[in-house]
Tab-separated table of C-alpha atoms and ligand atoms in Angstrom:
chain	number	residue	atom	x	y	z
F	14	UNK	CA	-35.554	-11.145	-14.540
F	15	UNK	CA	-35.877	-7.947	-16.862
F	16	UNK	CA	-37.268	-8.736	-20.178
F	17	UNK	CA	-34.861	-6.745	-21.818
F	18	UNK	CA	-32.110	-9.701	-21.002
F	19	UNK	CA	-34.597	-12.440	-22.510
F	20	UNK	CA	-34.126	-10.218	-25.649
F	21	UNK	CA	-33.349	-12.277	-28.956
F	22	UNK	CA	-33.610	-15.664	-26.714
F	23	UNK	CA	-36.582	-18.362	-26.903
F	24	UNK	CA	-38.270	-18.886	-23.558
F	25	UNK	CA	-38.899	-22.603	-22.731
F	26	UNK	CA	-41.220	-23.120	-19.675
F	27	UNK	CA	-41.709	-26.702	-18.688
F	28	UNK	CA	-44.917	-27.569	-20.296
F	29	UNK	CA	-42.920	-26.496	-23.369
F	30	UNK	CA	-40.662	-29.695	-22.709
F	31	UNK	CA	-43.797	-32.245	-22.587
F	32	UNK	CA	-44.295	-34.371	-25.690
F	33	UNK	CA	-47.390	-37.095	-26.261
F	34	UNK	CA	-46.460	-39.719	-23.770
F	35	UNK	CA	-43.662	-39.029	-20.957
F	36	UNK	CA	-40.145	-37.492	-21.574
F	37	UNK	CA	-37.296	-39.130	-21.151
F	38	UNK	CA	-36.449	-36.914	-18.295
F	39	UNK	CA	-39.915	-37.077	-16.992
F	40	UNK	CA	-39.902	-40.983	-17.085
F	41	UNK	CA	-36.680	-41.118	-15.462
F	42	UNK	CA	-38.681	-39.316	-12.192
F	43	UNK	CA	-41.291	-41.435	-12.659
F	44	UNK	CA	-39.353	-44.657	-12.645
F	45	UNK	CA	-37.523	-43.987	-9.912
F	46	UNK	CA	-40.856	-42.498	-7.804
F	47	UNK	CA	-38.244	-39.265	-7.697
F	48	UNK	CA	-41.313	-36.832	-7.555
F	49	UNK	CA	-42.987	-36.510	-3.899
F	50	UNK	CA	-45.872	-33.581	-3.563
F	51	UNK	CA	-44.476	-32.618	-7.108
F	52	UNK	CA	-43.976	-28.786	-5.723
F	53	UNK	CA	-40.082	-28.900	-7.014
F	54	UNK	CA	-40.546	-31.563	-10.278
F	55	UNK	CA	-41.062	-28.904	-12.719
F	56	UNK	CA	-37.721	-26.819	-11.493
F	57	UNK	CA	-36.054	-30.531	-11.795
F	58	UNK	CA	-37.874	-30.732	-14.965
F	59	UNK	CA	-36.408	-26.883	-16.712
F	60	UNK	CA	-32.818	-27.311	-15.268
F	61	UNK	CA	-32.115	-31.093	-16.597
F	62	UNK	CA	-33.695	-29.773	-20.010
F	63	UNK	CA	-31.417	-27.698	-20.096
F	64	UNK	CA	-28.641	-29.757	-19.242
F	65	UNK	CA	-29.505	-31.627	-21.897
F	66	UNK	CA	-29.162	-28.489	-24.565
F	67	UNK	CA	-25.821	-28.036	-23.233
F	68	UNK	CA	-22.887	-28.857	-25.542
F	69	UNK	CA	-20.746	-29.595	-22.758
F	70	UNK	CA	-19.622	-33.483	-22.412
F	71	UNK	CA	-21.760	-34.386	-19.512
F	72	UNK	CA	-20.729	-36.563	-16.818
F	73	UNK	CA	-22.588	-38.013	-13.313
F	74	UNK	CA	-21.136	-34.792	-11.507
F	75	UNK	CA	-21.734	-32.053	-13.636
F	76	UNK	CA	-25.600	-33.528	-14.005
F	77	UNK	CA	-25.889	-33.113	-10.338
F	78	UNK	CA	-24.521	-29.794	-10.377
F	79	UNK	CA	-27.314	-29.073	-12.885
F	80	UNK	CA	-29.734	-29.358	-10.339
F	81	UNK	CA	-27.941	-27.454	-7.347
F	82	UNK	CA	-30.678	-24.751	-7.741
F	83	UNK	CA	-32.758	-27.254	-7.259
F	84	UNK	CA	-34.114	-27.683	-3.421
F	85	UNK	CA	-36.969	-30.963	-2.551
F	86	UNK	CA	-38.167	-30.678	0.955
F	87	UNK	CA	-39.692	-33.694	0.905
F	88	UNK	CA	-35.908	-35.582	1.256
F	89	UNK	CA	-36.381	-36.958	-1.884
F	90	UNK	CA	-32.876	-36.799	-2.628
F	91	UNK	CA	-31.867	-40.271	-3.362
F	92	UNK	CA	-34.636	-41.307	-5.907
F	93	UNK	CA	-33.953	-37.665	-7.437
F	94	UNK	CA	-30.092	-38.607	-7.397
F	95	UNK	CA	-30.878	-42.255	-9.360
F	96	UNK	CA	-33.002	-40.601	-11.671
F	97	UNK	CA	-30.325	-37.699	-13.072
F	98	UNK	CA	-27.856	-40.716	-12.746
F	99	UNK	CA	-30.305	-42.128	-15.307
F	100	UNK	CA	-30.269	-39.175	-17.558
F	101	UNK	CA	-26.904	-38.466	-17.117
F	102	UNK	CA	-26.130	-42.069	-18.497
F	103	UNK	CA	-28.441	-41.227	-21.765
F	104	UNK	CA	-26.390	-38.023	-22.282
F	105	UNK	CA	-23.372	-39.488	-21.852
F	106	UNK	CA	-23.740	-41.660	-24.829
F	107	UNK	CA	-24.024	-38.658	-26.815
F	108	UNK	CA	-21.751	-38.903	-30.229
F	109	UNK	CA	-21.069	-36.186	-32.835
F	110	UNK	CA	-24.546	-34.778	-33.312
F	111	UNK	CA	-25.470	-31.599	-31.726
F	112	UNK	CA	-26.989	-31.518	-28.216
F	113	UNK	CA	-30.295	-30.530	-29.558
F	114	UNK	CA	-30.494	-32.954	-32.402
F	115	UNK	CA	-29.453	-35.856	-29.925
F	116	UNK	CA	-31.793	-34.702	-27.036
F	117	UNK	CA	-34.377	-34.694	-29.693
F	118	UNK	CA	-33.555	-38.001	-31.391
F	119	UNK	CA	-33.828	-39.606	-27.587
F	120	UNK	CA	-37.169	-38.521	-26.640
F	121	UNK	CA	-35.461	-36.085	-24.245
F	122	UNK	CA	-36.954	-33.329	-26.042
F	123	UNK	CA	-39.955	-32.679	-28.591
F	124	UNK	CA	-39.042	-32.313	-32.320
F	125	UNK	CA	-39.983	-28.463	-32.162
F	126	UNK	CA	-36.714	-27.487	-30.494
F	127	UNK	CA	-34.657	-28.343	-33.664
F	128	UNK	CA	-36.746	-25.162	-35.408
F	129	UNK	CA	-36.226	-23.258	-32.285
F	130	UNK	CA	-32.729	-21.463	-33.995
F	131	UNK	CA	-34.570	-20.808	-37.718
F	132	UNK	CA	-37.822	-19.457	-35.821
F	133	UNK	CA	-35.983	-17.054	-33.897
F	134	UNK	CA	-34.218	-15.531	-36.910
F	135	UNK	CA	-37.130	-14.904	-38.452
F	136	UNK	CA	-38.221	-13.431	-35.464
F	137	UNK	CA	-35.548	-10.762	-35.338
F	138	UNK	CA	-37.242	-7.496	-36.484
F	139	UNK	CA	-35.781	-4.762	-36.589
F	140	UNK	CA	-36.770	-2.460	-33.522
F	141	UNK	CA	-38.070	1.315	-34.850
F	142	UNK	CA	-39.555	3.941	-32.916
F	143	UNK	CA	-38.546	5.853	-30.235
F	144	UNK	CA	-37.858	4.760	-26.777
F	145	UNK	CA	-40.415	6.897	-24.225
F	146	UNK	CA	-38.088	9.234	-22.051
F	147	UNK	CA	-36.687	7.701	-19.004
F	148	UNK	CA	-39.352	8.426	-16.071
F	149	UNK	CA	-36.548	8.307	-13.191
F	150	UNK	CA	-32.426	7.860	-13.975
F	151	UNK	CA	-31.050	5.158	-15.621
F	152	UNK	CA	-30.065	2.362	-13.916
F	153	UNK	CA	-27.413	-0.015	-15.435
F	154	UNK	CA	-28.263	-3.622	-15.749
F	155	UNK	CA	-26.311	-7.015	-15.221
F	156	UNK	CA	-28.547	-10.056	-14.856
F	157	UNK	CA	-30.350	-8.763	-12.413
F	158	UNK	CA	-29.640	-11.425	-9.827
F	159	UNK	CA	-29.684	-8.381	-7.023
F	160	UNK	CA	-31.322	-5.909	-8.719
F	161	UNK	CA	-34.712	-7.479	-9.423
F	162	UNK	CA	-34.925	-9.160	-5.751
F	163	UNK	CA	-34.648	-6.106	-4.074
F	164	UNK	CA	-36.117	-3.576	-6.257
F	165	UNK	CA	-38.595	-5.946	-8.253
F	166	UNK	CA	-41.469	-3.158	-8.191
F	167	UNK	CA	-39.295	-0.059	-8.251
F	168	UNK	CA	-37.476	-1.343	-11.444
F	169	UNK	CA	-40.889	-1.019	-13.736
F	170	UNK	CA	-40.143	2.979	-13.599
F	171	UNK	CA	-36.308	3.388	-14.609
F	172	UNK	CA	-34.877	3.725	-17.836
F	173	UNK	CA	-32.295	0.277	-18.095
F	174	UNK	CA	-28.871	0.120	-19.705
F	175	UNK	CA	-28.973	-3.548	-20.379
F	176	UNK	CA	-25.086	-4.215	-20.344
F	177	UNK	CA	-25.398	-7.861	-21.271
F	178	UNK	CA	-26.267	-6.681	-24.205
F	179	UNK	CA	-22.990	-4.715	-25.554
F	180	UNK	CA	-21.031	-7.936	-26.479
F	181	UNK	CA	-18.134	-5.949	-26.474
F	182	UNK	CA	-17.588	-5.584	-22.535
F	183	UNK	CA	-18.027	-9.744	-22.286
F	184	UNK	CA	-15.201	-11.822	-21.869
F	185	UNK	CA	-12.200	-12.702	-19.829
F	186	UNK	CA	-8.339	-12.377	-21.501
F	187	UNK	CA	-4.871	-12.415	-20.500
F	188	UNK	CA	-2.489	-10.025	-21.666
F	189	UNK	CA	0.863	-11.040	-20.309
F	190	UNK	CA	0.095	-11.216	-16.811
F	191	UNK	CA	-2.872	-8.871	-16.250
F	192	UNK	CA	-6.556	-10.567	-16.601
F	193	UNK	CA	-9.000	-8.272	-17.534
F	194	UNK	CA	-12.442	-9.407	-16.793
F	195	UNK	CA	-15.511	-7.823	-19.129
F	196	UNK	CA	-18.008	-5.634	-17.267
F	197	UNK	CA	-20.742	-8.678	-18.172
F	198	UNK	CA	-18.634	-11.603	-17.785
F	199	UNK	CA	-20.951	-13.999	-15.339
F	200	UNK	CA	-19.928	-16.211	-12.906
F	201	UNK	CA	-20.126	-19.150	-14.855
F	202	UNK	CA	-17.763	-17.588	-17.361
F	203	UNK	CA	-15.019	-17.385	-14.681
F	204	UNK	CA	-15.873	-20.837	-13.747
F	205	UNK	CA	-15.310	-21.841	-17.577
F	206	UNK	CA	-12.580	-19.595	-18.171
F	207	UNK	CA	-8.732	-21.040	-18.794
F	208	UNK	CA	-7.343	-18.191	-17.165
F	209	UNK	CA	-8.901	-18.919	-13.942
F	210	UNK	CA	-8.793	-22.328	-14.153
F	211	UNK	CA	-4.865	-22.159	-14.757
F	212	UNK	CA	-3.914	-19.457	-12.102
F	213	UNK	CA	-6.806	-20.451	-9.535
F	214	UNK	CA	-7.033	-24.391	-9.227
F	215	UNK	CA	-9.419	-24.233	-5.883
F	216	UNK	CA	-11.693	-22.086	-8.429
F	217	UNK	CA	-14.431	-24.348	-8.432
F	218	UNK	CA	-14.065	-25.405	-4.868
F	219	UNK	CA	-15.000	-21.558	-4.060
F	220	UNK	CA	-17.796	-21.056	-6.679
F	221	UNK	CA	-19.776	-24.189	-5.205
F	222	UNK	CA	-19.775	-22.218	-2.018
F	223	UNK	CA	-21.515	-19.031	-4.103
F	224	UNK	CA	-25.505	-19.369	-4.942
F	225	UNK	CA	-26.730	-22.216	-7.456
F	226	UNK	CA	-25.658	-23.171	-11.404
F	227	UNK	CA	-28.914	-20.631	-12.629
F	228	UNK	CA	-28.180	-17.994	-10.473
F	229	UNK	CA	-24.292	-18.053	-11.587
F	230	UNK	CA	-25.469	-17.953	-15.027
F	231	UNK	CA	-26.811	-14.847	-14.764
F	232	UNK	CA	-25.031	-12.679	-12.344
F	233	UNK	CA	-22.277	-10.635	-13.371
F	234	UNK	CA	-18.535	-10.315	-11.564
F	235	UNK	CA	-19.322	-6.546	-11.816
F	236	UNK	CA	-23.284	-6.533	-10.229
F	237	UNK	CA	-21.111	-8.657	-7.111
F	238	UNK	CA	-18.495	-5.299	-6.517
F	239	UNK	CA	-21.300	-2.591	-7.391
F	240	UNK	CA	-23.937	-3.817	-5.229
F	241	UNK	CA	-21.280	-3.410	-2.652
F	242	UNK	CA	-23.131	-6.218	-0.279
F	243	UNK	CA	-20.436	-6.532	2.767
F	244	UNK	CA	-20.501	-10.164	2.407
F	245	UNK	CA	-20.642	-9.799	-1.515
F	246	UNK	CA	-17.966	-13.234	-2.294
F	247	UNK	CA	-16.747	-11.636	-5.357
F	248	UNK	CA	-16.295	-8.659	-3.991
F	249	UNK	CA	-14.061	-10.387	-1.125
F	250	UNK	CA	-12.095	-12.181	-4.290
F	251	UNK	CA	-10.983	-9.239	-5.965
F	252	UNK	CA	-9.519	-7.532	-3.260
F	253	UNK	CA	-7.089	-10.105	-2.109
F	254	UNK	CA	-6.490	-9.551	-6.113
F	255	UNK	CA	-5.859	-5.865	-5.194
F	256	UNK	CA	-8.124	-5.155	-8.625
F	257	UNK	CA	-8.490	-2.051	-10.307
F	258	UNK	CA	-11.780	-0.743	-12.168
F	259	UNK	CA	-12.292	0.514	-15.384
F	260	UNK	CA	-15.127	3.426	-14.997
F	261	UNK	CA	-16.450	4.798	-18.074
F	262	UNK	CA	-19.339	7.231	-18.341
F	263	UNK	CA	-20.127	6.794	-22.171
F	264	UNK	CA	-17.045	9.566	-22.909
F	265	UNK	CA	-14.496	9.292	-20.242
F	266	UNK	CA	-12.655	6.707	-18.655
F	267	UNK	CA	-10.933	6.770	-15.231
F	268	UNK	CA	-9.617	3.676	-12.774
F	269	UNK	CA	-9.555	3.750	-9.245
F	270	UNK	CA	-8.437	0.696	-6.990
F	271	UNK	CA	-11.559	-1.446	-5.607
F	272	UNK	CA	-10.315	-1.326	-1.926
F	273	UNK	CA	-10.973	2.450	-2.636
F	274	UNK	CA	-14.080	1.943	-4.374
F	275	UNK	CA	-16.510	1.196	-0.888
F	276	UNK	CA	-17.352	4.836	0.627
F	277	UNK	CA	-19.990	3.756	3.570
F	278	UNK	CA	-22.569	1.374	3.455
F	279	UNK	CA	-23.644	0.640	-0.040
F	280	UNK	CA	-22.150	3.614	-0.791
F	281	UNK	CA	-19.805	3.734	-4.082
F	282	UNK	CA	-17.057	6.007	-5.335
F	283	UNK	CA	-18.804	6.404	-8.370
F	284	UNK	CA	-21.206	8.948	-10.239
F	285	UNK	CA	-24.845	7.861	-11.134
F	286	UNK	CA	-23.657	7.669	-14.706
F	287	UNK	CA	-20.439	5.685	-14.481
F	288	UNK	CA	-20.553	1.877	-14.433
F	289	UNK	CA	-17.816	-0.808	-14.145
F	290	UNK	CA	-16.400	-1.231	-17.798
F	291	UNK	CA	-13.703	-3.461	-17.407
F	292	UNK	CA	-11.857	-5.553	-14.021
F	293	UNK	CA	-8.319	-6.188	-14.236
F	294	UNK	CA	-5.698	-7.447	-12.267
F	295	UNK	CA	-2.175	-8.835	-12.192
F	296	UNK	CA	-2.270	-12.747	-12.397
F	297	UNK	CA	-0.866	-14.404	-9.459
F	298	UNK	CA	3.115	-15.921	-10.239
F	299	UNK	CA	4.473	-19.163	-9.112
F	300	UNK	CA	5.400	-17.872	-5.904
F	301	UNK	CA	2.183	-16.268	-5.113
F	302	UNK	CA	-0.528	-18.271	-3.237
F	303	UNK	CA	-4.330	-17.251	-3.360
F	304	UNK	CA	-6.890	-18.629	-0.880
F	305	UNK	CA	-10.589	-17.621	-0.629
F	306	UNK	CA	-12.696	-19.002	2.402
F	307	UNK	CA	-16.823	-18.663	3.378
F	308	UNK	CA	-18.743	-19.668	6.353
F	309	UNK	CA	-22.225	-19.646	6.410
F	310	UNK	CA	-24.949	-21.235	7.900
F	311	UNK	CA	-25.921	-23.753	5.623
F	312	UNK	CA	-22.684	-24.563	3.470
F	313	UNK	CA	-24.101	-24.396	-0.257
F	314	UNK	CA	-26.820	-21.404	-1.454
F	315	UNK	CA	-26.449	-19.076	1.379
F	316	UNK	CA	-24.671	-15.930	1.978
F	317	UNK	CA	-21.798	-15.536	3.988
F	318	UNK	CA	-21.567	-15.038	7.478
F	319	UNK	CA	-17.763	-14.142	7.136
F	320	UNK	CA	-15.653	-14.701	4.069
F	321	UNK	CA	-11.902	-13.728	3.546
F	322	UNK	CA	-9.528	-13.337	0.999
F	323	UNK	CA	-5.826	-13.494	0.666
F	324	UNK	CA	-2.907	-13.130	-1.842
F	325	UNK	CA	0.987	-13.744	-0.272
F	326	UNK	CA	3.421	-13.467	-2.371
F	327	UNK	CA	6.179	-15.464	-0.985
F	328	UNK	CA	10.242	-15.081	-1.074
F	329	UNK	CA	12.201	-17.826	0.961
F	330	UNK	CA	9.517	-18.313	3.406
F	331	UNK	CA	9.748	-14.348	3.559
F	332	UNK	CA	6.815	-12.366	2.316
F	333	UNK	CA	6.992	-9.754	0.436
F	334	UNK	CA	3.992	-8.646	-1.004
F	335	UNK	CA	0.335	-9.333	0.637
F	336	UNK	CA	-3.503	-8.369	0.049
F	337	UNK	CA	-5.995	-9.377	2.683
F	338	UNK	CA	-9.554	-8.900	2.567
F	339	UNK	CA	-13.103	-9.595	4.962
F	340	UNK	CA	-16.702	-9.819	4.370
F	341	UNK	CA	-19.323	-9.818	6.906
F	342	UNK	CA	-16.981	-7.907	9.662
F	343	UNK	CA	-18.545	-4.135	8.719
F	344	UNK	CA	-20.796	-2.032	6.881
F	345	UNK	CA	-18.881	-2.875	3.541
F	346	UNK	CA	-16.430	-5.361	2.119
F	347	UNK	CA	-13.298	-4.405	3.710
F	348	UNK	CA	-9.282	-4.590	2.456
F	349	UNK	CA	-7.930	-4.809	5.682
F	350	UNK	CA	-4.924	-2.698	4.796
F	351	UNK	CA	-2.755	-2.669	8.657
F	352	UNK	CA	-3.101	-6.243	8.543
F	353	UNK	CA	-1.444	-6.433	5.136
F	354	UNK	CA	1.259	-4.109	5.465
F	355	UNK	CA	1.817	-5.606	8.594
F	356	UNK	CA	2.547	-9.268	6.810
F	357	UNK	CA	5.392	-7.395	4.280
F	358	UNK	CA	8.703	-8.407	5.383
F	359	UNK	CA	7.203	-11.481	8.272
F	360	UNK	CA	8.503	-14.834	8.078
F	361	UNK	CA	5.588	-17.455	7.602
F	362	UNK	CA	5.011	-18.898	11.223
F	363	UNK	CA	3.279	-19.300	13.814
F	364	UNK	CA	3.782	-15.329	15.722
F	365	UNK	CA	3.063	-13.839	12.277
F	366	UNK	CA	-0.338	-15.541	12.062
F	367	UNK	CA	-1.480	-14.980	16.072
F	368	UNK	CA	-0.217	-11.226	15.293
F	369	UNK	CA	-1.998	-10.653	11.767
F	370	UNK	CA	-5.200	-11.781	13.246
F	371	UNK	CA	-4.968	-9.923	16.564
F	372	UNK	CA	-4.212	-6.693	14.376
F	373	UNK	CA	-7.740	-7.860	11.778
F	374	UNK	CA	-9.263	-7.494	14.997
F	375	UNK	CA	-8.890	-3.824	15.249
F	376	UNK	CA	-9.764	-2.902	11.817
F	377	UNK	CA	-13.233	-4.767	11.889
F	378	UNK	CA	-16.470	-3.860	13.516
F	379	UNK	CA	-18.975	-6.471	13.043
F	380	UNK	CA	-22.365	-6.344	14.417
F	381	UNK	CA	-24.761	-8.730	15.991
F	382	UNK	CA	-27.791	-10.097	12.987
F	383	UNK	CA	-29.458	-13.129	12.261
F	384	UNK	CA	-26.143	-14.491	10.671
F	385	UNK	CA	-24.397	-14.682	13.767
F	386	UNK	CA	-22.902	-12.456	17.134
F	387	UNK	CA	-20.184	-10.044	16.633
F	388	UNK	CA	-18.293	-12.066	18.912
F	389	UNK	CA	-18.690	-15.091	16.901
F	390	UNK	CA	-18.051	-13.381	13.385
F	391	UNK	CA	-14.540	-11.643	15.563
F	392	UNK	CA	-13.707	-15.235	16.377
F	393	UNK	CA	-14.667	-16.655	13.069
F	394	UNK	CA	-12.140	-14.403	10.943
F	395	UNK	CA	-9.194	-15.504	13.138
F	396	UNK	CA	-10.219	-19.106	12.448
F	397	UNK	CA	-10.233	-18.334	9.036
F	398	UNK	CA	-6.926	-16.261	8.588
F	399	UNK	CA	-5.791	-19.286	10.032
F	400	UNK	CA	-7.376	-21.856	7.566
F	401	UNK	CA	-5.789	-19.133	5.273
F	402	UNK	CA	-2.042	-20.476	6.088
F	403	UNK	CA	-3.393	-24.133	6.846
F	404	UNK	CA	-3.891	-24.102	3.094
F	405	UNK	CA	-1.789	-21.969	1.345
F	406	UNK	CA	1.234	-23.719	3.794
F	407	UNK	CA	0.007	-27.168	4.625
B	697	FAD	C1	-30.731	-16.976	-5.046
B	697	FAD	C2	-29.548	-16.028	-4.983
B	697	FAD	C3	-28.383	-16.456	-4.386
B	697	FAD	C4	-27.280	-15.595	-4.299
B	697	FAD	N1	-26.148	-16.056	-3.695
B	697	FAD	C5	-25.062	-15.241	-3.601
B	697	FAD	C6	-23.864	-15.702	-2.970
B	697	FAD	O1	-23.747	-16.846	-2.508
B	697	FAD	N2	-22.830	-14.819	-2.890
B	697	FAD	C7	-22.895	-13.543	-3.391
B	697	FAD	O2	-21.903	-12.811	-3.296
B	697	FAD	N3	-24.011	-13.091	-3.994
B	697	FAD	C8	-25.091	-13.899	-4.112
B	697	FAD	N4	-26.230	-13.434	-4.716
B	697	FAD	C9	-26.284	-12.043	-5.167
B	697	FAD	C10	-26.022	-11.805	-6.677
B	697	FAD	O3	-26.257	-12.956	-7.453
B	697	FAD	C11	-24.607	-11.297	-6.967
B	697	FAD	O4	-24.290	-10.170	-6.196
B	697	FAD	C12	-24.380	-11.007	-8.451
B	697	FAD	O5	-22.993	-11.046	-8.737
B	697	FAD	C13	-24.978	-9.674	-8.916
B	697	FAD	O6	-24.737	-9.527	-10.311
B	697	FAD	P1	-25.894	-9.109	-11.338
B	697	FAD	O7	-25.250	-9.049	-12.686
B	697	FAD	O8	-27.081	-9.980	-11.219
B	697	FAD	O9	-26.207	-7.648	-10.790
B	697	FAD	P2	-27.524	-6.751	-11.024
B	697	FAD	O10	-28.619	-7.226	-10.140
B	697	FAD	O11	-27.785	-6.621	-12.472
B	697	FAD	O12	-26.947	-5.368	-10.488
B	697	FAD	C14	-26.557	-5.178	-9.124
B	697	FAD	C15	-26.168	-3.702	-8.944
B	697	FAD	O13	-25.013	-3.404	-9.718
B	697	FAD	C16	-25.292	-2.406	-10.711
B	697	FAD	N5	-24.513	-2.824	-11.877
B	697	FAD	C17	-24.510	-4.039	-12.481
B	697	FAD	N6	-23.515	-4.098	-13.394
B	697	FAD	C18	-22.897	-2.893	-13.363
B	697	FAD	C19	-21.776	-2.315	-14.050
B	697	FAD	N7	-21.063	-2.996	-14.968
B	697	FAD	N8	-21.414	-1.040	-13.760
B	697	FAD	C20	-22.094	-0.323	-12.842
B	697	FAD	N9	-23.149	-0.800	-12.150
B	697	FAD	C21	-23.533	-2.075	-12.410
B	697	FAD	C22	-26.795	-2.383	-10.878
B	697	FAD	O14	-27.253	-1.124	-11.288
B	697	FAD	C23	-27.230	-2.725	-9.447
B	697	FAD	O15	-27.167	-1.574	-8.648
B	697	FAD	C24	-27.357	-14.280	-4.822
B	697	FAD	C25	-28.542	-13.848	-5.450
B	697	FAD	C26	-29.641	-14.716	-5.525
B	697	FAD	C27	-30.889	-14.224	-6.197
């Protein structure tokens, strides 16, 4: 993680959450005998702290969701499970008061963090001086979630834009029916967000299938399309959306369509100055179905093998408009556009699915890696264009 996105925030590690004698949270592990070689407690430790600082009203499932970051290889699932069922229980009796001030008041959490807020404020200086010139081009900034595993090293000698900083590209609205989603909106605000939760009901059925509850915090819609990863799930989402970008360069704007955006392999169809102001897209209507689908080798926190993507709109079991998109089949995340012009004007039924996949199969060119054969990942979209119409028409 850069430092820059820690700005103006109060770093807890997790011998900030001890106290004289045992945490609640720590004596809920210990009670149950939850903690084996100990290697993952503290991770346990950080994520149901901060569980416990959320204002959200917390129930058994979103307290195990807390700790789906979280990974014990000792199998010490079930003791962990009773334990956060133990927590979970404390922090559901939570009234009116504040999460901190109850979390406190429970022996969840030492006094100190109830001065955390008035510290900080006094903290805020304001910055003077002059920034050193940029040793190499500037590189824009989202949480890092990509940019920081693969270029951890490299990153100490660029000049950052730190996006999450300009509060004015956050956010997700609706304007009639076009959703515009905020260069540094995270994946946890789509998750949150009413828009997505109205017009995409299987929302959070997809997002468990994409990384873990820190990593979601963090990353950015926008970091998912311009790191232009062929099996980026985001990336796969928006096209079936047939989104459009917002680029701006500081002084001009221009849009281009994101099934235009990938050139070659991580390779962009934009300048070195130009990032990703603003995502929008036209809301699906009631007779427009959406379905998103990922295989990988271990079902939660790991990257796709193939994933798909596809909007229908629908007319009297006639369709008339259709966006269909795969990841993992090529060097980047492709809109498969003969397959989708070939579904305008089909009747839903059996041919029309046997003859949409047969013609995915010659716009894809998948190759052999450690997530699976070519021939597999081939075979693996048709099952999936398949599960595509299994849902969408049951
Ligand atoms: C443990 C782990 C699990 C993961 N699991 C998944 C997964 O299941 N599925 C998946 O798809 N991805 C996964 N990822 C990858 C990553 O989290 C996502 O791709 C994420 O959306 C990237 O967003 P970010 O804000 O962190 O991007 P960053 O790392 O900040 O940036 C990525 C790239 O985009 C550029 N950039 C960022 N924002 C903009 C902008 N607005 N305009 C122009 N350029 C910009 C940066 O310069 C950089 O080149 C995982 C990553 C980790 C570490």
């Amino acid at each position: 993680m850069a430092i820059g996105n820690a700005q103006g925030k109060h770093i807890v590690t997790v011998e900030g959450t001890n106290m004289q004698a045992l945490n609640f949270i720590q004596q809920s592990f210990a009670d149950e005998g939850a903690t084996q070689c100990g290697f993952c407690t503290p991770g346990f430790m950080v994520s149901l702290a901060g569980l416990s600082l959320s204002e959200k009203k917390v129930t058994q499932q979103n307290a195990i969701d807390a700790v789906n970051g979280n990974i014990c290889r000792c199998t010490g699932y079930k003791s962990i499970e009773r334990a956060v069922s133990t927590i979970a229980n404390k922090l559901e009796q939570r009234q009116q008061e504040s999460a901190i001030d109850y979390a406190v008041a429970t022996n969840i959490l030492p006094a100190y963090f109830s001065q955390i807020k008035t510290r900080l404020a006094a903290l805020m200086l304001p910055v003077n001086g002059k920034a050193n010139e940029p040793l190499t081009p500037l590189r824009f900034l989202g949480g890092g979630t990509d940019l920081y595993v693969k270029e951890h090293d490299n990153m100490l000698e660029h000049e950052l834009d730190f996006l999450c900083d300009k509060t004015h590209l956050n956010g997700i609205l609706r304007q009639g029916n076009i959703c515009y989603v905020g260069a540094t909106a995270k994946v946890t605000d789509m998750l949150e967000s009413p828009v997505f939760q109205q017009f995409f009901p299987w929302l959070d059925k997809y997002i468990k299938l994409v990384s873990s509850t820190p990593i979601r915090n963090m990353a950015t819609i926008a970091g998912n399309l311009v790191n232009a990863s062929p099996i980026g799930d985001f990336t796969i989402f928006f096209l079936a959306l047939n989104a459009q970008l917002v680029l701006s360069d500081g002084q001009s704007k221009r849009e281009i369509p994101l099934r235009f955006f990938y050139k070659g392999y991580k390779h962009v169809a934009k300048t070195n100055d130009e990032f990703i102001e603003q995502i929008y897209f036209e809301l699906p209507g009631s007779n427009t179905k959406f379905n998103f689908e990922k295989v990988s080798k271990r079902t939660h926190l790991d990257i796709a093998s193939v994933n798909t993507a596809i909007s229908l709109k629908v007319e009297n079991n006639c369709i008339v408009a259709a966006h269909l998109s795969a990841g993992g089949v090529g060097p980047v995340p492709t809109y498969l556009t003969k397959s989708s012009e070939y579904l305008i004007g089909k009747q839903v039924e059996n041919t029309t699915i046997s003859e949409v996949i047969a013609l995915a199969q010659t716009e894809i060119a998948p190759i052999s890696d450690a997530r699976g054969a070519a021939v597999y990942k081939r075979f693996l979209l048709g099952q999936l264009i398949k599960a595509h119409f299994m849902v969408m028409f049951p």
